[in-house]
Amino acid sequence: MDSIQPERIFFFDIDNCLYAPDLNIARMMKQRIYAYGRKIGLDEASVVKTCGSYYRNYGLSVRGLVMHHQIDPVEFDEQVDGSLPLEDIIKPDVELRAMLKSIKTRRWAFTNAGNNHARRVLKCLGIADLFEGITYCDYSEPDFPCKPEREAYDRAMCEASVDDAQLCYFADDSAKNVEAALNLGWTAVLVSPAIRTMGADKTHLQIQSIHQLPTVLPQLFN
């Protein structure tokens, strides 16, 4: 009797990965983060530097604001991510949907955003129904993990019910997040328009757009 082959799973980042960075959603998000920082008392001269250092040191600005300024992270999520006019900016992506439907793996979203933001983006793109689930940052959870921390990847695997890192594939626009996945034994793809040479780098695969994913992992597609 043939043995049952374990099923592979592809974890997809969402923001600036499933849609193009030139939609400038990240810029609008930063503006709202800075506005929130000023609201809680950060002065104009330091708000950009402070929020930027929190992002670099803690993975997300909100984690630093919680740690050092005791903000309500749920309120932050509502006033920052929740106020973004996503439905006016992100449109259904027919090409992306077709690509995702042709992949011969399970599909799972894996984001540092909150649940509501993640679901809004996937709905706007017209692909929400293609994902089994979403591993997201629960801002109401004390010391919630986020990429590139090991605990975030462990949580994604647990929530997706997969225990073998070699079955895990991953696409993200952050080099740090890709590196962390590689260190765990995942197959990882960096997605960035800034990449000049597509294909295989010394340590990872890289593409300029998520639509090019079949060119670097053709074995996963019909």
Short mmCIF file of C-alpha atoms in Angstrom, two decimals:
data_model
loop_
_atom_site.label_atom_id
_atom_site.label_comp_id
_atom_site.label_asym_id
_atom_site.label_seq_id
_atom_site.Cartn_x
_atom_site.Cartn_y
_atom_site.Cartn_z
CA MET A 1 0.00 0.00 0.00
CA ASP A 2 1.32 3.46 -0.90
CA SER A 3 2.01 5.73 2.04
CA ILE A 4 -0.02 8.92 2.34
CA GLN A 5 2.07 11.95 1.42
CA PRO A 6 1.90 14.77 4.00
CA GLU A 7 0.27 17.90 2.61
CA ARG A 8 2.36 20.98 1.96
CA ILE A 9 1.14 24.43 3.04
CA PHE A 10 1.91 27.90 1.73
CA PHE A 11 1.87 30.78 4.21
CA PHE A 12 1.27 34.15 2.57
CA ASP A 13 2.01 37.51 4.12
CA ILE A 14 -0.67 40.07 3.23
CA ASP A 15 0.33 43.74 3.26
CA ASN A 16 2.75 44.83 0.52
CA CYS A 17 2.93 41.19 -0.55
CA LEU A 18 -0.47 40.23 -1.93
CA TYR A 19 -0.92 43.77 -3.23
CA ALA A 20 1.70 46.14 -4.65
CA PRO A 21 3.50 48.56 -2.31
CA ASP A 22 2.85 51.40 -4.74
CA LEU A 23 -0.74 51.53 -3.48
CA ASN A 24 0.91 53.51 -0.65
CA ILE A 25 -1.12 51.88 2.10
CA ALA A 26 2.04 51.63 4.21
CA ARG A 27 2.54 55.40 3.90
CA MET A 28 -1.04 56.07 5.01
CA MET A 29 -0.57 53.66 7.90
CA LYS A 30 2.59 55.47 9.02
CA GLN A 31 0.76 58.80 8.93
CA ARG A 32 -1.93 57.39 11.21
CA ILE A 33 0.65 55.86 13.56
CA TYR A 34 2.40 59.21 13.88
CA ALA A 35 -0.93 60.96 14.46
CA TYR A 36 -1.72 58.47 17.22
CA GLY A 37 1.73 59.03 18.72
CA ARG A 38 1.13 62.78 18.83
CA LYS A 39 -2.27 62.14 20.39
CA ILE A 40 -0.71 60.26 23.32
CA GLY A 41 1.90 62.96 23.91
CA LEU A 42 4.86 62.28 21.66
CA ASP A 43 6.18 65.60 20.39
CA GLU A 44 6.38 66.46 16.71
CA ALA A 45 10.18 66.38 16.66
CA SER A 46 10.49 62.82 18.00
CA VAL A 47 7.35 60.96 16.95
CA VAL A 48 8.78 59.64 13.67
CA LYS A 49 12.06 58.56 15.25
CA THR A 50 10.34 56.98 18.27
CA CYS A 51 7.75 55.01 16.30
CA GLY A 52 10.44 53.95 13.83
CA SER A 53 12.67 52.64 16.60
CA TYR A 54 9.75 50.72 18.11
CA TYR A 55 9.10 49.10 14.72
CA ARG A 56 12.74 48.08 14.33
CA ASN A 57 13.17 46.86 17.92
CA TYR A 58 9.81 45.18 18.52
CA GLY A 59 8.57 44.21 15.04
CA LEU A 60 5.60 46.59 15.25
CA SER A 61 5.31 50.18 16.45
CA VAL A 62 2.23 49.28 18.49
CA ARG A 63 4.24 46.88 20.65
CA GLY A 64 6.62 49.65 21.65
CA LEU A 65 3.74 52.01 22.32
CA VAL A 66 2.12 49.40 24.56
CA MET A 67 5.37 48.68 26.38
CA HIS A 68 6.55 52.23 26.93
CA HIS A 69 3.35 54.29 26.86
CA GLN A 70 0.71 51.82 28.11
CA ILE A 71 -1.68 52.51 25.24
CA ASP A 72 -4.80 50.48 24.53
CA PRO A 73 -3.73 48.34 21.54
CA VAL A 74 -7.33 47.67 20.52
CA GLU A 75 -8.00 51.41 20.32
CA PHE A 76 -4.77 51.80 18.34
CA ASP A 77 -5.91 49.15 15.87
CA GLU A 78 -9.27 50.86 15.40
CA GLN A 79 -7.77 54.31 14.87
CA VAL A 80 -4.84 53.25 12.69
CA ASP A 81 -5.58 50.14 10.61
CA GLY A 82 -9.32 50.45 11.07
CA SER A 83 -9.42 53.95 9.56
CA LEU A 84 -7.61 53.03 6.34
CA PRO A 85 -9.86 53.42 3.24
CA LEU A 86 -8.92 49.97 1.96
CA GLU A 87 -12.13 49.46 0.01
CA ASP A 88 -11.40 52.60 -2.02
CA ILE A 89 -7.84 51.55 -2.85
CA ILE A 90 -7.55 47.77 -3.18
CA LYS A 91 -9.46 46.20 -6.04
CA PRO A 92 -10.11 42.53 -6.88
CA ASP A 93 -7.07 40.90 -8.47
CA VAL A 94 -8.23 38.32 -11.00
CA GLU A 95 -4.67 37.27 -11.89
CA LEU A 96 -3.77 36.73 -8.24
CA ARG A 97 -6.90 34.69 -7.66
CA ALA A 98 -6.14 32.44 -10.61
CA MET A 99 -2.56 31.94 -9.43
CA LEU A 100 -3.64 31.05 -5.91
CA LYS A 101 -6.27 28.60 -7.17
CA SER A 102 -3.64 26.80 -9.25
CA ILE A 103 -1.23 26.16 -6.36
CA LYS A 104 -1.04 22.52 -5.26
CA THR A 105 -0.73 23.25 -1.54
CA ARG A 106 -2.92 24.37 1.30
CA ARG A 107 -3.18 28.18 1.58
CA TRP A 108 -2.88 30.12 4.83
CA ALA A 109 -2.54 33.87 5.49
CA PHE A 110 0.17 34.90 7.98
CA THR A 111 0.28 38.58 8.88
CA ASN A 112 1.50 41.02 11.51
CA ALA A 113 -1.75 42.94 11.11
CA GLY A 114 -4.86 42.48 13.19
CA ASN A 115 -7.67 40.13 12.22
CA ASN A 116 -10.08 42.78 10.95
CA HIS A 117 -7.48 44.46 8.73
CA ALA A 118 -6.33 41.13 7.31
CA ARG A 119 -9.86 40.06 6.42
CA ARG A 120 -10.64 43.44 4.85
CA VAL A 121 -7.61 43.22 2.57
CA LEU A 122 -8.34 39.64 1.49
CA LYS A 123 -11.96 40.56 0.79
CA CYS A 124 -10.94 43.62 -1.24
CA LEU A 125 -8.60 41.47 -3.34
CA GLY A 126 -11.40 38.96 -3.95
CA ILE A 127 -9.45 36.04 -2.49
CA ALA A 128 -10.78 35.67 1.08
CA ASP A 129 -12.46 32.36 0.28
CA LEU A 130 -9.20 30.77 -0.90
CA PHE A 131 -7.51 30.67 2.53
CA GLU A 132 -8.12 28.03 5.18
CA GLY A 133 -7.29 30.44 7.94
CA ILE A 134 -5.33 33.48 9.10
CA THR A 135 -2.60 33.75 11.70
CA TYR A 136 -2.71 37.38 12.82
CA CYS A 137 -1.59 39.58 15.68
CA ASP A 138 -4.16 39.68 18.45
CA TYR A 139 -3.54 43.16 19.81
CA SER A 140 -5.63 42.40 22.90
CA GLU A 141 -3.23 39.63 23.91
CA PRO A 142 -0.46 40.76 26.30
CA ASP A 143 2.97 40.47 24.66
CA PHE A 144 1.49 39.07 21.44
CA PRO A 145 4.13 37.61 19.11
CA CYS A 146 4.81 38.89 15.63
CA LYS A 147 7.15 38.10 12.76
CA PRO A 148 10.13 37.73 12.73
CA GLU A 149 9.91 36.18 16.22
CA ARG A 150 10.11 32.40 16.40
CA GLU A 151 6.91 32.23 18.45
CA ALA A 152 4.89 33.77 15.60
CA TYR A 153 6.01 31.06 13.16
CA ASP A 154 5.38 28.35 15.73
CA ARG A 155 1.88 29.73 16.23
CA ALA A 156 1.21 29.75 12.50
CA MET A 157 2.24 26.11 12.23
CA CYS A 158 0.14 25.17 15.25
CA GLU A 159 -2.96 26.99 14.01
CA ALA A 160 -2.55 25.43 10.58
CA SER A 161 -2.02 21.97 12.14
CA VAL A 162 1.35 21.33 10.53
CA ASP A 163 4.37 20.10 12.49
CA ASP A 164 6.99 19.57 9.79
CA ALA A 165 8.88 22.73 8.75
CA GLN A 166 9.87 21.10 5.47
CA LEU A 167 6.22 21.16 4.42
CA CYS A 168 6.03 24.94 4.91
CA TYR A 169 6.37 27.52 2.14
CA PHE A 170 6.30 31.25 2.75
CA ALA A 171 6.15 34.54 0.84
CA ASP A 172 6.77 37.90 2.49
CA ASP A 173 8.00 41.39 1.55
CA SER A 174 10.27 41.60 4.63
CA ALA A 175 13.80 40.22 4.34
CA LYS A 176 13.91 39.74 8.13
CA ASN A 177 10.72 37.68 8.07
CA VAL A 178 12.01 35.59 5.18
CA GLU A 179 15.31 34.99 6.98
CA ALA A 180 13.48 33.85 10.12
CA ALA A 181 11.42 31.38 8.10
CA LEU A 182 14.55 30.01 6.43
CA ASN A 183 16.17 29.51 9.82
CA LEU A 184 13.22 27.31 10.79
CA GLY A 185 13.59 25.15 7.70
CA TRP A 186 10.77 26.69 5.66
CA THR A 187 11.10 27.39 1.95
CA ALA A 188 10.81 31.17 1.71
CA VAL A 189 10.35 33.72 -1.06
CA LEU A 190 11.13 37.42 -0.76
CA VAL A 191 8.63 39.58 -2.66
CA SER A 192 9.86 43.10 -3.43
CA PRO A 193 9.76 45.43 -6.46
CA ALA A 194 13.27 46.54 -5.47
CA ILE A 195 14.70 43.15 -6.44
CA ARG A 196 16.73 43.42 -9.62
CA THR A 197 17.41 39.74 -10.27
CA MET A 198 14.60 37.23 -9.90
CA GLY A 199 15.15 33.61 -9.04
CA ALA A 200 17.46 32.17 -6.41
CA ASP A 201 19.63 34.34 -4.19
CA LYS A 202 22.34 32.80 -2.00
CA THR A 203 19.83 31.89 0.71
CA HIS A 204 16.32 32.41 -0.62
CA LEU A 205 14.08 32.77 -3.65
CA GLN A 206 13.10 36.26 -4.72
CA ILE A 207 10.55 37.86 -7.03
CA GLN A 208 9.35 41.38 -7.75
CA SER A 209 5.64 40.58 -7.56
CA ILE A 210 3.57 37.82 -5.98
CA HIS A 211 2.17 37.08 -9.45
CA GLN A 212 5.62 35.73 -10.37
CA LEU A 213 5.54 33.01 -7.71
CA PRO A 214 5.09 30.14 -10.23
CA THR A 215 8.36 31.14 -11.93
CA VAL A 216 10.44 30.28 -8.84
CA LEU A 217 8.38 27.36 -7.52
CA PRO A 218 6.92 25.78 -10.67
CA GLN A 219 6.63 22.38 -9.00
CA LEU A 220 3.85 23.71 -6.76
CA PHE A 221 1.54 24.80 -9.56
CA ASN A 222 -0.80 23.06 -11.99
#
